[in-house]
XYZ file of C-alpha atoms in Angstrom:
693
model
C 14.691 52.181 13.627
C 12.795 52.648 10.385
C 14.378 49.471 8.991
C 13.489 47.373 12.025
C 9.932 48.707 12.075
C 9.451 47.990 8.395
C 10.868 44.482 8.783
C 8.682 43.713 11.800
C 5.647 45.025 9.956
C 6.400 42.760 7.006
C 6.805 39.748 9.297
C 3.546 40.589 11.025
C 1.740 40.896 7.690
C 3.108 37.508 6.575
C 2.043 35.893 9.862
C -1.390 37.456 9.581
C -1.807 36.121 6.052
C -0.671 32.652 7.116
C -3.039 32.595 10.083
C -5.824 33.910 7.904
C -5.546 30.943 5.536
C -5.342 28.505 8.456
C -8.448 30.121 9.883
C -10.295 29.683 6.589
C -9.218 26.027 6.360
C -10.327 25.298 9.907
C -13.615 27.089 9.363
C -14.228 24.993 6.254
C -13.334 21.822 8.142
C -15.627 22.804 10.973
C -18.475 23.489 8.591
C -18.055 19.940 7.275
C -17.442 18.032 10.513
C -19.519 19.803 13.148
C -23.177 18.782 13.376
C -25.842 21.350 12.778
C -27.492 22.728 15.870
C -30.948 23.011 14.375
C -31.054 19.630 12.638
C -30.348 16.025 13.433
C -26.685 15.047 13.370
C -25.274 13.064 10.484
C -25.301 9.990 12.669
C -29.009 10.461 13.356
C -29.685 10.908 9.647
C -27.880 7.697 8.742
C -29.710 5.791 11.447
C -32.994 7.168 10.168
C -32.115 6.113 6.625
C -31.576 2.570 7.875
C -34.857 2.537 9.777
C -37.659 3.407 7.360
C -40.349 2.307 9.798
C -39.577 5.048 12.297
C -39.203 8.756 11.749
C -37.844 10.384 14.905
C -37.767 14.109 14.650
C -35.911 14.910 17.871
C -32.607 13.722 19.309
C -34.477 12.127 22.213
C -36.631 10.056 19.862
C -33.562 9.119 17.828
C -31.832 8.023 21.020
C -34.782 5.853 22.024
C -34.818 4.328 18.572
C -31.124 3.539 18.798
C -31.476 1.947 22.241
C -34.373 -0.193 21.079
C -32.305 -1.392 18.117
C -29.130 -2.176 20.043
C -27.669 -5.520 19.098
C -27.083 -7.883 21.982
C -24.099 -10.199 22.437
C -24.863 -13.881 22.653
C -23.070 -16.060 25.154
C -23.112 -19.852 25.318
C -24.354 -21.103 28.669
C -23.257 -24.731 28.945
C -25.499 -27.540 30.163
C -24.269 -29.734 33.028
C -24.807 -32.663 30.640
C -25.203 -32.569 26.847
C -28.578 -33.124 25.255
C -29.321 -35.111 22.113
C -30.040 -32.771 19.232
C -30.600 -35.468 16.590
C -29.331 -38.886 15.524
C -29.380 -40.475 12.047
C -28.171 -43.784 10.616
C -26.245 -43.499 7.378
C -25.607 -47.233 6.905
C -22.060 -46.288 6.056
C -18.834 -47.146 7.786
C -16.797 -44.235 9.189
C -13.255 -45.224 10.081
C -9.936 -43.692 11.040
C -9.150 -40.730 8.766
C -12.761 -40.009 7.843
C -14.242 -36.785 9.083
C -17.433 -35.082 10.188
C -16.880 -31.440 9.235
C -19.051 -28.347 9.564
C -19.182 -26.220 6.431
C -17.264 -22.925 6.734
C -19.611 -21.405 4.161
C -22.994 -22.506 5.532
C -23.557 -23.024 9.248
C -26.582 -25.190 8.430
C -24.594 -27.890 6.570
C -22.436 -30.727 7.893
C -20.318 -32.921 5.588
C -19.267 -36.517 6.182
C -16.741 -38.671 4.330
C -17.353 -42.413 4.553
C -15.042 -45.371 4.211
C -16.787 -46.355 0.968
C -15.706 -43.064 -0.642
C -19.055 -41.271 -0.499
C -19.514 -37.651 0.551
C -22.768 -36.880 2.361
C -24.158 -33.410 3.078
C -26.639 -33.143 5.944
C -28.637 -30.410 7.606
C -27.055 -29.413 10.898
C -30.519 -28.577 12.272
C -32.223 -31.953 11.967
C -29.791 -34.350 10.241
C -31.734 -34.592 6.986
C -29.578 -35.735 4.057
C -29.242 -32.926 1.534
C -26.987 -34.590 -1.055
C -24.808 -37.657 -1.600
C -21.747 -37.717 -3.870
C -20.476 -41.097 -5.154
C -17.296 -41.024 -7.280
C -17.163 -43.447 -10.196
C -14.690 -46.291 -9.602
C -12.022 -47.025 -12.180
C -11.895 -50.257 -14.174
C -9.352 -52.359 -16.052
C -9.589 -54.769 -18.981
C -8.233 -58.209 -18.094
C -8.191 -61.553 -19.877
C -10.787 -62.288 -22.555
C -11.581 -58.574 -22.811
C -13.328 -58.679 -19.490
C -13.730 -55.389 -17.641
C -12.833 -55.620 -13.999
C -14.131 -52.786 -11.817
C -12.104 -51.673 -8.834
C -13.463 -50.826 -5.421
C -13.222 -47.462 -3.679
C -12.433 -46.625 -0.091
C -11.606 -43.400 1.675
C -9.544 -42.471 4.748
C -9.583 -38.739 4.128
C -11.098 -35.701 5.736
C -12.267 -32.569 3.883
C -10.612 -29.298 2.883
C -12.561 -26.249 1.711
C -11.536 -23.498 -0.700
C -12.784 -20.723 -2.956
C -11.642 -20.393 -6.554
C -10.176 -17.093 -7.817
C -13.541 -16.436 -9.463
C -15.370 -16.766 -6.121
C -16.856 -20.289 -6.399
C -16.787 -22.419 -3.243
C -15.771 -26.058 -3.366
C -14.355 -28.876 -1.245
C -11.816 -31.615 -1.889
C -11.140 -35.032 -0.422
C -9.160 -38.065 -1.540
C -10.142 -41.630 -2.361
C -8.290 -44.896 -3.023
C -9.048 -47.238 -5.901
C -8.314 -50.800 -4.767
C -7.655 -53.430 -7.467
C -9.334 -56.836 -7.225
C -7.271 -59.722 -5.958
C -6.787 -61.734 -9.131
C -4.259 -64.555 -9.585
C -1.339 -63.618 -11.791
C -2.301 -59.940 -11.970
C -0.442 -57.415 -9.864
C -2.335 -54.158 -9.886
C -1.392 -51.545 -7.290
C -3.810 -49.157 -5.583
C -4.265 -45.686 -6.995
C -5.056 -42.375 -5.310
C -7.411 -39.732 -6.665
C -8.671 -36.372 -5.495
C -12.351 -35.435 -5.841
C -13.513 -31.812 -6.016
C -17.181 -31.058 -5.249
C -18.850 -27.716 -5.933
C -20.811 -25.875 -3.234
C -23.792 -25.483 -2.949
C -24.761 -27.647 -5.949
C -22.825 -30.635 -4.545
C -21.822 -31.826 -7.994
C -18.440 -33.316 -8.826
C -16.341 -30.592 -10.474
C -13.531 -32.953 -11.391
C -11.760 -36.118 -10.357
C -8.003 -36.165 -10.757
C -6.011 -38.674 -12.733
C -4.818 -41.803 -11.000
C -1.812 -41.157 -8.795
C 0.492 -43.843 -7.416
C -0.205 -45.290 -3.994
C -2.450 -44.323 -1.109
C -3.136 -40.799 0.197
C -1.517 -39.809 3.480
C -3.935 -37.617 5.378
C -6.269 -35.057 3.815
C -5.429 -32.956 0.726
C -4.635 -29.347 1.607
C -5.498 -26.259 -0.404
C -2.395 -24.169 -1.025
C -3.312 -20.555 -1.780
C -0.819 -17.703 -2.098
C -3.204 -15.041 -0.885
C -0.674 -12.262 -0.440
C 0.668 -12.102 -3.951
C -1.742 -13.552 -6.440
C -5.220 -15.022 -6.208
C -4.369 -17.416 -9.062
C -1.503 -19.136 -7.215
C -3.756 -21.897 -5.834
C -3.057 -25.616 -5.833
C -4.386 -28.782 -4.252
C -1.484 -30.496 -2.487
C -1.692 -34.254 -2.005
C 0.821 -36.317 -0.039
C 0.679 -40.021 -0.943
C 2.780 -43.183 -0.585
C 3.381 -46.044 -2.994
C 5.102 -49.427 -2.655
C 8.343 -50.065 -4.529
C 10.626 -53.077 -4.907
C 14.074 -52.956 -3.365
C 17.128 -54.723 -4.843
C 16.817 -57.487 -2.227
C 13.328 -58.330 -3.551
C 11.630 -56.732 -0.572
C 9.258 -53.810 -0.732
C 9.263 -50.450 0.930
C 7.232 -47.306 0.512
C 8.230 -44.004 -1.011
C 6.465 -40.714 -0.540
C 5.101 -38.409 -3.225
C 3.939 -34.806 -3.290
C 1.633 -33.713 -6.115
C 0.234 -30.286 -7.011
C -3.134 -30.235 -8.794
C -4.881 -27.432 -10.639
C -7.921 -26.412 -8.528
C -10.138 -25.752 -11.556
C -9.570 -28.935 -13.582
C -7.598 -31.290 -11.355
C -4.648 -31.522 -13.748
C -1.263 -32.511 -12.342
C 0.890 -29.361 -12.350
C 3.966 -30.748 -10.579
C 4.992 -33.880 -8.703
C 8.040 -35.150 -6.892
C 9.009 -38.493 -5.372
C 10.875 -39.016 -2.121
C 13.127 -41.413 -4.002
C 14.515 -38.471 -5.973
C 16.029 -37.094 -2.743
C 16.611 -40.150 -0.569
C 18.064 -43.453 -1.747
C 16.357 -45.108 1.208
C 12.804 -43.730 1.062
C 10.581 -44.219 4.050
C 7.229 -42.754 3.039
C 5.491 -39.581 4.116
C 3.293 -38.871 7.156
C 0.225 -36.574 6.781
C 0.972 -32.870 6.216
C -0.041 -29.653 7.934
C -0.195 -26.220 6.365
C 0.166 -22.641 7.563
C -1.178 -19.985 5.201
C 0.594 -16.618 4.965
C 3.294 -17.228 7.600
C 5.519 -14.431 8.819
C 8.430 -16.085 7.029
C 9.827 -19.470 6.081
C 11.491 -20.762 9.257
C 14.486 -22.318 7.523
C 17.688 -21.212 5.826
C 16.663 -19.394 2.665
C 13.087 -18.788 3.802
C 13.559 -15.234 5.013
C 11.052 -12.720 3.599
C 9.036 -15.555 1.991
C 5.448 -15.273 3.203
C 3.953 -17.889 0.881
C 2.209 -20.797 2.575
C 4.223 -23.673 4.042
C 3.382 -27.398 4.020
C 5.282 -29.479 6.594
C 5.438 -33.222 7.239
C 7.773 -35.996 8.463
C 8.900 -39.463 7.412
C 6.661 -42.446 8.140
C 8.863 -45.521 8.283
C 7.739 -48.781 9.852
C 4.379 -47.248 10.739
C 6.038 -44.439 12.634
C 8.390 -46.692 14.602
C 11.505 -46.076 12.513
C 14.608 -44.533 14.048
C 15.896 -42.767 10.918
C 13.836 -40.137 9.174
C 13.520 -36.596 7.898
C 11.312 -33.568 8.238
C 10.219 -31.818 5.035
C 8.831 -28.488 3.934
C 7.289 -27.234 0.709
C 6.956 -23.524 -0.009
C 6.502 -21.677 -3.266
C 9.423 -19.319 -3.986
C 8.948 -15.685 -3.050
C 9.051 -14.598 -6.713
C 6.982 -17.547 -7.993
C 5.011 -17.130 -11.205
C 2.518 -19.595 -12.602
C 4.697 -20.518 -15.548
C 6.213 -23.796 -16.706
C 9.756 -22.644 -15.969
C 8.904 -21.879 -12.350
C 6.890 -25.086 -11.888
C 9.748 -27.246 -13.159
C 12.126 -25.601 -10.695
C 10.026 -26.452 -7.618
C 11.672 -28.653 -5.000
C 10.801 -30.136 -1.646
C 13.299 -29.146 1.030
C 14.616 -31.597 3.605
C 14.553 -29.618 6.814
C 16.489 -31.971 9.052
C 17.533 -35.585 9.440
C 16.018 -36.918 12.667
C 16.037 -40.101 14.741
C 12.285 -40.546 14.716
C 9.231 -40.892 12.449
C 5.557 -40.010 12.720
C 2.092 -41.150 11.675
C 0.277 -37.935 12.630
C 0.493 -34.478 11.120
C 2.272 -31.726 13.062
C 0.569 -28.783 14.753
C 1.640 -25.400 13.338
C 0.894 -21.968 14.745
C -1.080 -19.476 12.679
C 1.971 -17.313 11.989
C 4.038 -20.322 10.927
C 6.759 -19.796 13.554
C 5.879 -22.672 15.906
C 5.744 -26.361 15.041
C 5.075 -29.457 17.173
C 5.471 -33.128 16.227
C 4.192 -36.235 18.004
C 6.792 -38.867 17.118
C 8.223 -42.329 17.719
C 8.161 -43.648 21.276
C 5.309 -41.351 22.363
C 7.687 -38.402 22.318
C 7.167 -34.763 21.412
C 9.310 -32.204 19.610
C 8.676 -28.468 19.716
C 9.981 -25.505 17.749
C 8.743 -22.291 19.355
C 10.369 -19.643 17.161
C 13.757 -19.568 18.911
C 15.200 -22.043 16.418
C 14.526 -22.529 12.731
C 12.737 -25.664 11.610
C 15.964 -26.936 10.014
C 17.717 -26.796 13.395
C 17.407 -28.899 16.521
C 14.047 -28.563 18.266
C 13.788 -26.037 21.089
C 12.528 -28.786 23.373
C 11.802 -32.505 23.388
C 9.921 -34.544 25.951
C 8.589 -38.001 26.630
C 5.607 -37.792 28.899
C 4.206 -41.245 28.158
C 5.638 -44.756 28.085
C 4.065 -47.742 26.408
C 5.552 -50.817 27.997
C 3.869 -53.093 25.452
C 5.155 -51.145 22.437
C 8.037 -48.830 23.437
C 8.491 -47.469 19.893
C 4.821 -46.763 19.302
C 4.283 -43.256 17.877
C 1.789 -40.624 18.985
C -1.378 -41.977 17.279
C -3.468 -38.836 16.689
C -2.895 -35.293 15.532
C -1.800 -32.879 18.286
C -3.863 -29.701 18.445
C -3.176 -26.208 19.803
C -5.412 -24.128 22.027
C -6.819 -20.911 20.599
C -4.146 -18.821 22.337
C -1.496 -21.392 21.276
C -0.151 -21.647 24.836
C -1.254 -25.275 25.256
C -0.781 -28.362 23.104
C -3.207 -31.268 23.555
C -1.887 -34.691 22.628
C -2.823 -38.317 23.281
C -0.553 -41.354 23.564
C -0.706 -44.970 22.479
C -0.968 -45.862 26.188
C -4.408 -44.212 26.484
C -3.143 -41.010 28.100
C -4.228 -37.470 27.310
C -2.099 -34.468 28.235
C -1.987 -30.695 28.088
C 1.523 -29.498 27.236
C 3.024 -26.083 27.868
C 4.146 -25.054 24.387
C 6.982 -22.896 25.772
C 8.924 -25.696 27.455
C 7.226 -29.021 26.655
C 6.241 -29.715 30.258
C 2.879 -31.200 31.127
C 0.174 -29.002 32.624
C -1.891 -32.089 33.406
C -2.236 -35.732 32.328
C -5.362 -37.916 32.452
C -5.865 -41.538 31.474
C -8.651 -43.250 29.562
C -9.695 -46.820 28.972
C -8.765 -46.817 25.276
C -6.849 -44.745 22.757
C -8.010 -41.306 21.636
C -7.646 -41.725 17.868
C -9.798 -38.790 16.763
C -8.319 -35.323 16.645
C -9.384 -33.340 19.716
C -11.371 -30.106 19.490
C -11.170 -26.918 21.570
C -14.137 -24.664 22.278
C -14.376 -21.223 20.736
C -14.002 -19.594 24.169
C -10.773 -21.605 24.708
C -12.081 -23.029 27.989
C -13.104 -26.581 27.102
C -11.528 -29.575 25.387
C -13.478 -32.362 23.668
C -12.037 -35.810 22.968
C -13.491 -39.106 21.743
C -12.495 -42.418 23.290
C -12.165 -44.777 20.359
C -13.171 -48.137 21.850
C -16.593 -47.276 23.298
C -17.301 -44.052 21.436
C -17.638 -41.877 24.508
C -17.188 -38.129 24.162
C -15.436 -36.442 27.079
C -15.488 -32.752 27.942
C -12.582 -31.493 30.029
C -11.580 -28.168 31.517
C -8.603 -26.948 29.497
C -6.749 -25.426 32.433
C -7.240 -28.109 35.098
C -7.942 -31.267 33.080
C -11.023 -32.006 35.184
C -13.769 -34.055 33.544
C -16.886 -31.915 33.146
C -19.065 -34.586 31.555
C -19.066 -37.633 29.305
C -21.660 -38.599 26.761
C -22.444 -41.215 24.119
C -25.400 -42.386 22.123
C -26.249 -45.111 24.644
C -27.598 -42.362 26.896
C -30.388 -41.926 24.353
C -30.582 -45.335 22.661
C -29.793 -48.823 23.885
C -26.907 -50.884 22.527
C -25.158 -48.216 20.519
C -21.756 -47.948 22.200
C -19.685 -48.319 19.062
C -16.156 -47.274 18.367
C -15.449 -43.717 17.236
C -12.367 -43.367 15.039
C -13.264 -40.575 12.639
C -12.663 -36.915 13.372
C -15.544 -34.847 14.755
C -16.357 -31.138 14.742
C -18.036 -28.277 16.615
C -20.374 -25.598 15.362
C -18.918 -22.102 15.111
C -20.603 -21.003 18.323
C -19.656 -24.203 20.135
C -23.295 -24.987 20.863
C -23.389 -28.265 18.896
C -20.978 -31.182 18.550
C -21.173 -33.609 15.594
C -19.580 -37.074 15.619
C -20.066 -40.486 13.993
C -19.274 -44.047 15.001
C -17.857 -46.830 12.865
C -21.323 -48.188 12.043
C -22.525 -44.975 10.430
C -24.533 -43.508 13.266
C -24.215 -39.700 13.087
C -25.044 -37.808 16.270
C -25.494 -34.151 17.095
C -25.199 -33.156 20.752
C -26.463 -29.859 22.106
C -23.945 -28.526 24.615
C -25.772 -25.434 25.856
C -28.091 -22.541 25.135
C -27.234 -19.242 23.510
C -28.414 -16.456 25.789
C -28.518 -12.777 24.981
C -26.277 -10.599 27.070
C -27.679 -7.062 27.060
C -25.019 -4.421 27.313
C -25.481 -1.638 29.912
C -27.505 1.268 28.599
C -25.074 3.900 27.347
C -25.211 7.539 28.341
C -27.158 9.835 26.002
C -25.304 10.268 22.762
C -26.865 13.566 21.640
C -26.234 15.683 24.743
C -25.016 18.683 22.784
C -24.011 19.940 19.401
C -20.925 17.757 19.319
C -20.683 13.984 18.898
C -19.286 12.311 22.026
C -16.958 9.359 21.618
C -16.640 8.076 25.169
C -20.280 7.067 25.643
C -20.896 5.388 22.318
C -22.005 1.782 22.427
C -19.325 0.287 20.190
C -20.862 -3.166 20.366
C -24.068 -2.077 18.708
C -24.799 -1.868 15.040
C -25.195 0.363 13.038
C -23.725 2.921 15.425
C -20.407 1.112 15.281
C -20.246 1.456 11.509
C -20.999 5.165 11.583
C -19.551 6.628 14.783
C -16.278 4.765 14.515
C -15.570 6.567 11.255
C -16.469 10.048 12.539
C -13.595 12.316 13.580
C -13.754 14.127 16.901
C -14.282 17.920 16.554
C -12.143 18.680 19.618
C -8.935 19.049 17.626
C -10.618 21.294 15.080
C -12.021 23.575 17.796
C -8.640 23.867 19.519
C -6.947 24.727 16.230
C -9.547 27.410 15.472
C -9.034 29.006 18.911
C -5.247 29.026 18.554
C -5.272 30.506 15.061
C -7.752 33.168 16.175
C -5.423 34.169 19.018
C -2.442 34.298 16.658
C -4.332 36.378 14.114
C -5.585 38.873 16.723
C -2.094 39.171 18.219
C -0.638 39.932 14.802
C -3.269 42.585 14.119
C -2.673 44.253 17.488
C 1.057 44.266 16.863
C 0.640 45.887 13.429
C -1.602 48.590 14.865
C 0.876 49.321 17.622
C 3.762 49.510 15.163
C 1.845 51.889 12.925
C 0.869 54.149 15.825
C 4.401 54.361 17.168
C 5.895 57.769 16.288
C 9.161 57.821 14.425
C 11.935 59.823 16.133
C 12.773 63.184 14.676
C 15.942 63.205 12.593
C 18.848 64.889 14.366
C 19.916 68.375 13.357
C 23.401 69.708 13.036
C 22.853 71.886 16.068
C 22.095 68.890 18.257
C 25.525 67.371 17.829
C 28.878 68.709 18.865
C 31.203 69.473 16.029
C 33.496 66.612 16.889
C 30.584 64.178 16.457
C 29.596 65.618 13.099
C 32.970 65.843 11.517
C 34.928 63.496 13.706
C 35.077 59.680 13.680
C 31.951 57.712 14.672
C 32.716 54.965 17.244
C 29.608 52.968 16.249
C 30.623 52.938 12.597
C 34.185 52.101 13.555
C 33.083 49.095 15.592
C 30.899 47.793 12.767
C 33.694 48.159 10.230
C 36.111 46.302 12.482
C 33.492 43.623 13.209
C 32.873 42.951 9.505
C 36.538 42.830 8.641
C 38.042 39.380 8.353
C 41.458 40.804 9.208
C 42.486 43.038 12.018
C 42.251 46.504 10.478
C 44.195 49.250 12.148
C 42.707 52.724 11.582
C 45.040 55.401 10.520
C 45.269 58.838 12.036
C 44.798 61.893 9.956
C 43.277 62.157 6.555
C 45.355 60.183 4.026
C 44.339 58.954 0.624
C 43.979 55.205 0.223
C 44.255 52.772 -2.603
C 43.292 49.075 -2.754
C 41.509 47.065 -0.084
C 40.988 48.889 3.167
C 38.648 46.410 4.912
C 38.670 42.764 3.754
C 35.224 42.241 5.201
C 33.635 44.420 2.459
C 35.370 42.742 -0.520
C 35.196 45.812 -2.729
C 38.140 47.463 -4.423
C 38.538 51.082 -3.353
C 39.425 53.710 -5.972
C 41.923 56.357 -4.932
C 40.846 59.928 -4.621
C 41.972 62.988 -2.720
C 40.049 64.827 -0.022
C 40.307 68.534 0.743
C 39.171 68.053 4.317
C 41.592 68.983 6.980
C 43.191 66.385 9.123
C 41.012 65.014 11.916
C 42.429 63.435 14.943
C 41.290 59.954 15.916
C 40.789 56.651 14.128
C 39.989 56.904 10.462
C 38.378 54.553 7.952
C 37.634 55.053 4.331
C 34.400 57.014 3.751
C 33.145 54.233 1.485
C 33.197 51.872 4.467
C 31.300 54.388 6.529
C 28.630 55.028 3.891
C 28.157 51.247 3.469
C 27.452 50.949 7.187
C 24.891 53.762 7.053
C 23.170 52.159 4.049
C 23.041 48.728 5.679
C 25.114 46.954 3.035
C 28.365 45.093 3.107
C 29.374 46.373 -0.359
C 31.590 49.447 -0.323
C 30.469 52.413 -2.418
C 33.380 53.424 -4.677
C 33.847 56.042 -7.448
C 33.078 54.804 -10.955
C 35.796 56.906 -12.541
C 38.991 58.474 -11.307
C 37.680 62.002 -11.731
C 34.408 61.327 -9.893
C 34.206 62.960 -6.555
C 33.058 61.104 -3.478
C 29.675 62.784 -3.487
C 29.125 62.077 -7.181
C 29.874 58.416 -6.724
C 27.441 58.202 -3.806
C 24.798 59.960 -5.886
C 25.259 57.504 -8.772
């Protein structure tokens, strides 16, 4: 009883100490996290620090101040018909491949590439020209030391990037065309031009590269591993002579240094295919989940994908290609020299448009020969057969005609919008390749379509008459059509260049082939006031259910505050545990110990005879079945294997006692609560002496 009481007391003391430290920790946490009752809360203080003009001294005044400063959401309310925002004449030709692009860095700037190779920056508010960039054409020395200057043209859009040091810039490509001179066979050259932002000065112009660019240069940036792994990737095609004295085109891929424009690596299609066909424009997915091809697992570097472009997209033999930096790539010469373009798959079609790739790099869609479509939706790798193929359009005049413009995905990537050479426009279900709806126009849609930010509307440009159409994404219904002839007579010119939307979707910018740049206003931005939230400071604790998360700066402050509910619950529990332990200790201490038994309280046979309780314990702790002996013999060796202690032999003068008998050392070990038998240290030690020692 004394042992159990002492042990329970020790356990209670340990539990009390543990709960005491938990209580101190929780109290400290509470002192840090709980707001003061007599002062403004931390949230109020931070709001007051941000609002020097007001000095509320009560929670009610702070609440009024917060409500008055709530930010409102803005929603675009569309007009039934677009309105003219502004119109300017650039006296420049804008043709297929050129682009009107809104700056991702400055909402107030719109950039335009022209067929003559110029880059023009304009104000998105009123169309004023802010800067014009004119690359210097190359020249060659011909007969009689005459210098012949080449002409420049451009069929490229614009790509934007930021250097590792944080400087913004844009890139586009140009073509240097040689003069047509008798007896002189110069071939066109491609160059890439980098322009700094916002100074709009030429940073560099690359060396001359063979052939003509295919599409727009893309900025390849390995953002997950290293900020320095950035390159400008240009796909271009050049003409070569075949053994039968005919010419064909071969594709090239070139990597340029983004800071100086130096060629870091290049590869020709001819190095992989004895019958080169040329390259179609590329698409890129930055930071994909993985490379969707054999060997691309766990590689999250960006991917660049394109297809063959034989016979202007009408060829029946081609390939699909992918370029991806290795997973362990380092910007060293050894790694650069080991780079290779991978042939994904040999196919029975070609393309003239770039593919559409999902943001995570797992889905890919091609518009190909014969107005057909191919879709990879993540079930198959890109080097395997497409998950689906479909032919929604037929061109009876040109059965092998390819899809003419770039397909584009909706924001949710459930729909693919694509136009055909037969003047059709369709919405495709990306899961199975079936058409959601199909509409027809009066001419081809050569410009890349655009989807609204709310993913509800689709904008397309009809190339022949320059009309802009707005359609409902889900139904395909025409919502309106607009062109410059609604605001100015005799201006229905062809639109072939790509167009763009402002970030909010309120403005649309497009240009016709004669250099007329137009900004249409599609709606008004209206403030949507959120419902007034319940009072925030209704008590000493900060509520989280009634906070206006759409308002700023409450969102920045409250979202980072921890709720005190868990701390309070922990304090209550630890207090209960601590009080319970204290009550238990007091009760244990007050409990009276039983009086020790006297000799008179026991019969003689219980004092001097065998103890059944001790006998049962000895038998229980013995690994072998121990049979007690009758009488009072002397023993030598092991009596009970469960105690693992050698017993010394000694004689006893006690008279024989009837009943089961075990060695006294076993009995004394039971009384002392130990499994080790007490044995004499020497032969002449008596039992009592050995116990005393």
